[in-house]
Short mmCIF file of N, CA and C in Angstrom, two decimals:
data_model
loop_
_atom_site.label_atom_id
_atom_site.label_comp_id
_atom_site.label_asym_id
_atom_site.label_seq_id
_atom_site.Cartn_x
_atom_site.Cartn_y
_atom_site.Cartn_z
N UNK M 1 12.54 78.96 -13.60
CA UNK M 1 12.26 77.35 -13.69
C UNK M 1 12.73 77.05 -12.11
N UNK M 2 12.00 76.08 -11.82
CA UNK M 2 12.23 75.72 -10.27
C UNK M 2 13.06 74.34 -10.22
N UNK M 3 13.67 74.08 -9.40
CA UNK M 3 14.69 72.81 -9.11
C UNK M 3 14.56 72.39 -7.79
N UNK M 4 14.13 70.83 -7.88
CA UNK M 4 14.12 70.40 -6.33
C UNK M 4 15.81 70.49 -6.24
N UNK M 5 15.82 70.48 -4.84
CA UNK M 5 16.98 70.57 -4.09
C UNK M 5 17.17 69.43 -3.11
N UNK M 6 18.50 68.91 -2.83
CA UNK M 6 18.60 67.78 -1.91
C UNK M 6 19.33 68.38 -0.54
N UNK M 7 18.88 68.10 0.43
CA UNK M 7 19.69 68.33 1.61
C UNK M 7 19.63 67.07 2.51
N UNK M 8 20.67 66.85 3.16
CA UNK M 8 20.65 66.04 4.44
C UNK M 8 21.26 66.47 5.62
N UNK M 9 20.06 66.52 6.68
CA UNK M 9 20.20 67.22 7.87
C UNK M 9 19.88 66.36 9.03
N UNK M 10 20.30 66.85 10.32
CA UNK M 10 20.21 66.17 11.46
C UNK M 10 19.19 66.82 12.23
N UNK M 11 18.03 65.94 12.23
CA UNK M 11 16.67 66.71 13.10
C UNK M 11 16.90 66.35 14.66
N UNK M 12 16.33 66.44 15.54
CA UNK M 12 16.46 66.07 16.93
C UNK M 12 16.92 64.69 17.20
N UNK M 13 15.77 63.84 16.50
CA UNK M 13 15.77 62.49 16.90
C UNK M 13 16.51 61.57 15.59
N UNK M 14 16.47 62.11 14.44
CA UNK M 14 17.02 61.15 13.31
C UNK M 14 17.58 62.35 12.38
N UNK M 15 18.39 61.72 11.22
CA UNK M 15 18.99 62.32 10.13
C UNK M 15 17.78 62.13 9.06
N UNK M 16 17.85 63.31 8.18
CA UNK M 16 16.82 63.00 7.27
C UNK M 16 17.63 63.49 5.85
N UNK M 17 16.89 63.20 4.67
CA UNK M 17 17.30 63.43 3.70
C UNK M 17 15.85 64.16 2.95
N UNK M 18 16.14 65.34 2.34
CA UNK M 18 15.01 65.99 1.90
C UNK M 18 15.04 66.52 0.42
N UNK M 19 14.23 66.50 -0.29
CA UNK M 19 14.41 67.05 -1.58
C UNK M 19 13.21 68.31 -1.45
N UNK M 20 13.85 69.24 -1.83
CA UNK M 20 13.02 70.60 -1.59
C UNK M 20 11.81 70.43 -2.51
N UNK M 21 10.87 71.61 -2.38
CA UNK M 21 9.72 71.68 -3.34
C UNK M 21 10.03 72.72 -4.65
N UNK M 22 10.70 73.60 -4.25
CA UNK M 22 10.91 74.77 -5.46
C UNK M 22 11.62 75.80 -4.64
N UNK M 23 12.47 76.30 -5.63
CA UNK M 23 13.12 77.86 -5.42
C UNK M 23 12.25 79.01 -5.96
N UNK M 24 12.42 80.01 -5.17
CA UNK M 24 11.63 81.11 -5.72
C UNK M 24 10.52 81.36 -5.16
N UNK M 25 9.35 81.90 -5.94
CA UNK M 25 8.16 82.20 -5.45
C UNK M 25 7.32 80.65 -5.50
N UNK M 26 6.78 80.63 -4.00
CA UNK M 26 5.95 79.66 -4.13
C UNK M 26 4.40 79.89 -4.55
N UNK M 27 3.75 78.87 -5.06
CA UNK M 27 2.49 79.01 -5.11
C UNK M 27 1.52 79.35 -3.87
N UNK M 28 0.64 80.02 -3.93
CA UNK M 28 -0.24 80.31 -2.94
C UNK M 28 -0.92 78.90 -2.24
N UNK M 29 -1.38 78.17 -2.97
CA UNK M 29 -1.74 76.71 -2.17
C UNK M 29 -0.62 75.60 -2.39
N UNK M 30 0.38 75.70 -1.23
CA UNK M 30 1.48 74.65 -1.55
C UNK M 30 1.05 73.52 -1.68
N UNK M 31 0.29 72.87 -0.63
CA UNK M 31 -0.36 71.48 -0.74
C UNK M 31 -0.89 70.81 -2.17
N UNK M 32 -1.57 72.02 -2.65
CA UNK M 32 -2.12 71.31 -4.06
C UNK M 32 -0.96 71.27 -4.99
N UNK M 33 0.15 72.20 -4.78
CA UNK M 33 1.34 72.32 -5.82
C UNK M 33 2.05 70.94 -5.48
N UNK M 34 2.18 70.55 -4.14
CA UNK M 34 3.07 69.21 -3.83
C UNK M 34 2.51 68.09 -4.43
N UNK M 35 1.14 68.26 -4.31
CA UNK M 35 0.43 67.06 -4.69
C UNK M 35 -0.10 66.74 -6.14
N UNK M 36 0.24 67.83 -6.73
CA UNK M 36 -0.17 67.61 -8.15
C UNK M 36 0.75 67.01 -9.01
N UNK M 37 0.65 66.39 -10.45
CA UNK M 37 1.66 65.96 -11.15
C UNK M 37 2.85 66.90 -11.54
N UNK M 38 3.83 66.02 -11.83
CA UNK M 38 5.24 67.13 -12.11
C UNK M 38 4.73 67.79 -13.54
N UNK M 39 5.03 68.97 -13.95
CA UNK M 39 5.10 69.24 -15.49
C UNK M 39 6.16 68.46 -15.98
N UNK M 40 5.56 68.41 -17.25
CA UNK M 40 6.77 67.51 -18.17
C UNK M 40 7.90 67.97 -18.36
N UNK M 41 8.03 69.33 -18.30
CA UNK M 41 9.51 70.02 -18.43
C UNK M 41 10.35 69.54 -17.02
N UNK M 42 9.60 69.01 -15.96
CA UNK M 42 10.62 68.99 -14.90
C UNK M 42 10.71 67.54 -14.36
N UNK M 43 9.94 66.71 -15.26
CA UNK M 43 10.13 65.21 -14.73
C UNK M 43 11.44 64.79 -14.80
N UNK M 44 12.36 64.97 -15.59
CA UNK M 44 14.00 64.49 -15.74
C UNK M 44 14.60 65.23 -14.43
N UNK M 45 14.33 66.50 -14.14
CA UNK M 45 14.90 66.94 -13.08
C UNK M 45 14.52 66.18 -11.71
N UNK M 46 13.16 65.98 -11.56
CA UNK M 46 12.74 65.20 -10.23
C UNK M 46 13.26 63.80 -10.48
N UNK M 47 13.20 63.23 -11.49
CA UNK M 47 13.92 61.61 -11.49
C UNK M 47 15.33 61.87 -11.06
N UNK M 48 16.19 62.85 -11.39
CA UNK M 48 17.64 63.27 -10.89
C UNK M 48 17.90 63.37 -9.60
N UNK M 49 16.70 64.19 -9.07
CA UNK M 49 16.73 64.53 -7.75
C UNK M 49 16.54 63.10 -6.68
N UNK M 50 15.54 62.44 -7.25
CA UNK M 50 15.16 61.15 -6.59
C UNK M 50 16.25 60.30 -6.63
N UNK M 51 17.12 60.25 -7.64
CA UNK M 51 18.22 59.32 -7.70
C UNK M 51 19.29 59.79 -6.62
N UNK M 52 19.54 61.18 -6.66
CA UNK M 52 20.49 61.60 -5.78
C UNK M 52 20.16 61.43 -4.31
N UNK M 53 18.91 61.45 -4.02
CA UNK M 53 18.24 61.26 -2.45
C UNK M 53 18.50 59.98 -2.29
N UNK M 54 18.46 58.79 -2.94
CA UNK M 54 18.71 57.31 -3.01
C UNK M 54 19.99 57.33 -2.67
N UNK M 55 21.00 58.23 -3.39
CA UNK M 55 22.62 58.11 -3.23
C UNK M 55 22.89 58.54 -1.87
N UNK M 56 22.09 59.59 -1.43
CA UNK M 56 22.53 60.09 0.07
C UNK M 56 21.98 59.21 1.09
N UNK M 57 20.76 58.75 0.85
CA UNK M 57 20.37 57.56 1.92
C UNK M 57 21.22 56.51 2.11
N UNK M 58 21.91 56.06 1.06
CA UNK M 58 22.80 54.87 0.95
C UNK M 58 23.95 55.37 1.73
N UNK M 59 24.91 56.59 1.46
CA UNK M 59 25.78 57.03 1.98
C UNK M 59 25.51 57.28 3.46
N UNK M 60 24.21 58.02 4.10
CA UNK M 60 24.05 57.92 5.25
C UNK M 60 23.71 56.65 6.05
N UNK M 61 23.61 55.89 5.47
CA UNK M 61 23.37 54.40 6.27
C UNK M 61 24.66 53.64 6.30
N UNK M 62 25.53 53.86 5.21
CA UNK M 62 26.94 53.34 5.42
C UNK M 62 28.11 53.99 5.78
N UNK M 63 27.86 55.29 5.82
CA UNK M 63 29.14 56.20 6.04
C UNK M 63 28.75 57.15 7.23
N UNK M 64 27.62 57.28 7.51
CA UNK M 64 27.22 58.35 8.64
C UNK M 64 26.65 59.50 7.97
N UNK M 65 25.78 60.49 9.23
CA UNK M 65 25.22 61.63 8.76
C UNK M 65 26.41 62.70 8.36
N UNK M 66 27.54 62.61 8.98
CA UNK M 66 28.43 63.87 8.69
C UNK M 66 29.13 63.86 7.47
N UNK M 67 29.37 62.47 6.94
CA UNK M 67 29.83 62.44 5.54
C UNK M 67 28.62 62.46 4.67
N UNK M 68 27.45 62.11 4.84
CA UNK M 68 26.46 62.22 3.93
C UNK M 68 26.30 63.68 3.74
N UNK M 69 26.25 64.62 4.89
CA UNK M 69 26.18 66.21 4.87
C UNK M 69 27.16 66.83 4.16
N UNK M 70 28.20 66.49 4.34
CA UNK M 70 29.19 66.96 3.70
C UNK M 70 29.24 66.57 2.02
N UNK M 71 29.06 65.56 1.75
CA UNK M 71 29.16 65.00 0.28
C UNK M 71 28.07 65.59 -0.47
N UNK M 72 26.70 65.66 0.29
CA UNK M 72 25.44 66.16 -0.56
C UNK M 72 24.92 67.54 -0.33
N UNK M 73 25.54 68.10 0.63
CA UNK M 73 25.32 69.39 0.78
C UNK M 73 26.29 70.54 0.34
N UNK M 74 27.54 70.15 0.06
CA UNK M 74 28.40 70.84 -0.44
C UNK M 74 28.28 71.72 -1.51
N UNK M 75 27.37 70.96 -2.58
CA UNK M 75 27.03 71.98 -3.80
C UNK M 75 25.44 72.39 -3.66
N UNK M 76 25.25 73.32 -2.97
CA UNK M 76 23.88 73.83 -2.81
C UNK M 76 23.11 73.95 -3.98
N UNK M 77 21.80 73.22 -3.86
CA UNK M 77 21.00 73.15 -5.03
C UNK M 77 21.19 72.38 -6.18
N UNK M 78 22.53 71.46 -6.42
CA UNK M 78 22.77 70.77 -7.13
C UNK M 78 21.96 69.48 -7.30
N UNK M 79 21.83 69.09 -6.11
CA UNK M 79 21.07 67.70 -6.05
C UNK M 79 21.77 66.69 -6.66
N UNK M 80 23.00 66.76 -6.60
CA UNK M 80 24.08 65.73 -6.56
C UNK M 80 25.32 65.78 -5.90
N UNK M 81 25.89 64.93 -5.63
CA UNK M 81 26.97 64.88 -4.55
C UNK M 81 28.21 65.72 -5.52
N UNK M 82 29.08 66.11 -4.63
CA UNK M 82 30.27 66.95 -5.36
C UNK M 82 31.46 65.88 -5.51
#
């Protein structure tokens, strides 16, 4: 089963919040995969990841990149703050 994951990173010009595509084996046509509808059994997982991403953006804006990275990257793959 695949799980979206969340990461807050510092790019050269700006910080970013990323929801990962999938863990494990990736489909051959990645563009088709990411642009297709979510399978019904993954909708809740995606909704939780989007909620966590919104929390990460709020933290990033209010508390800065270092705090957001520590809070949201500390539990790798969880998609939720520690």
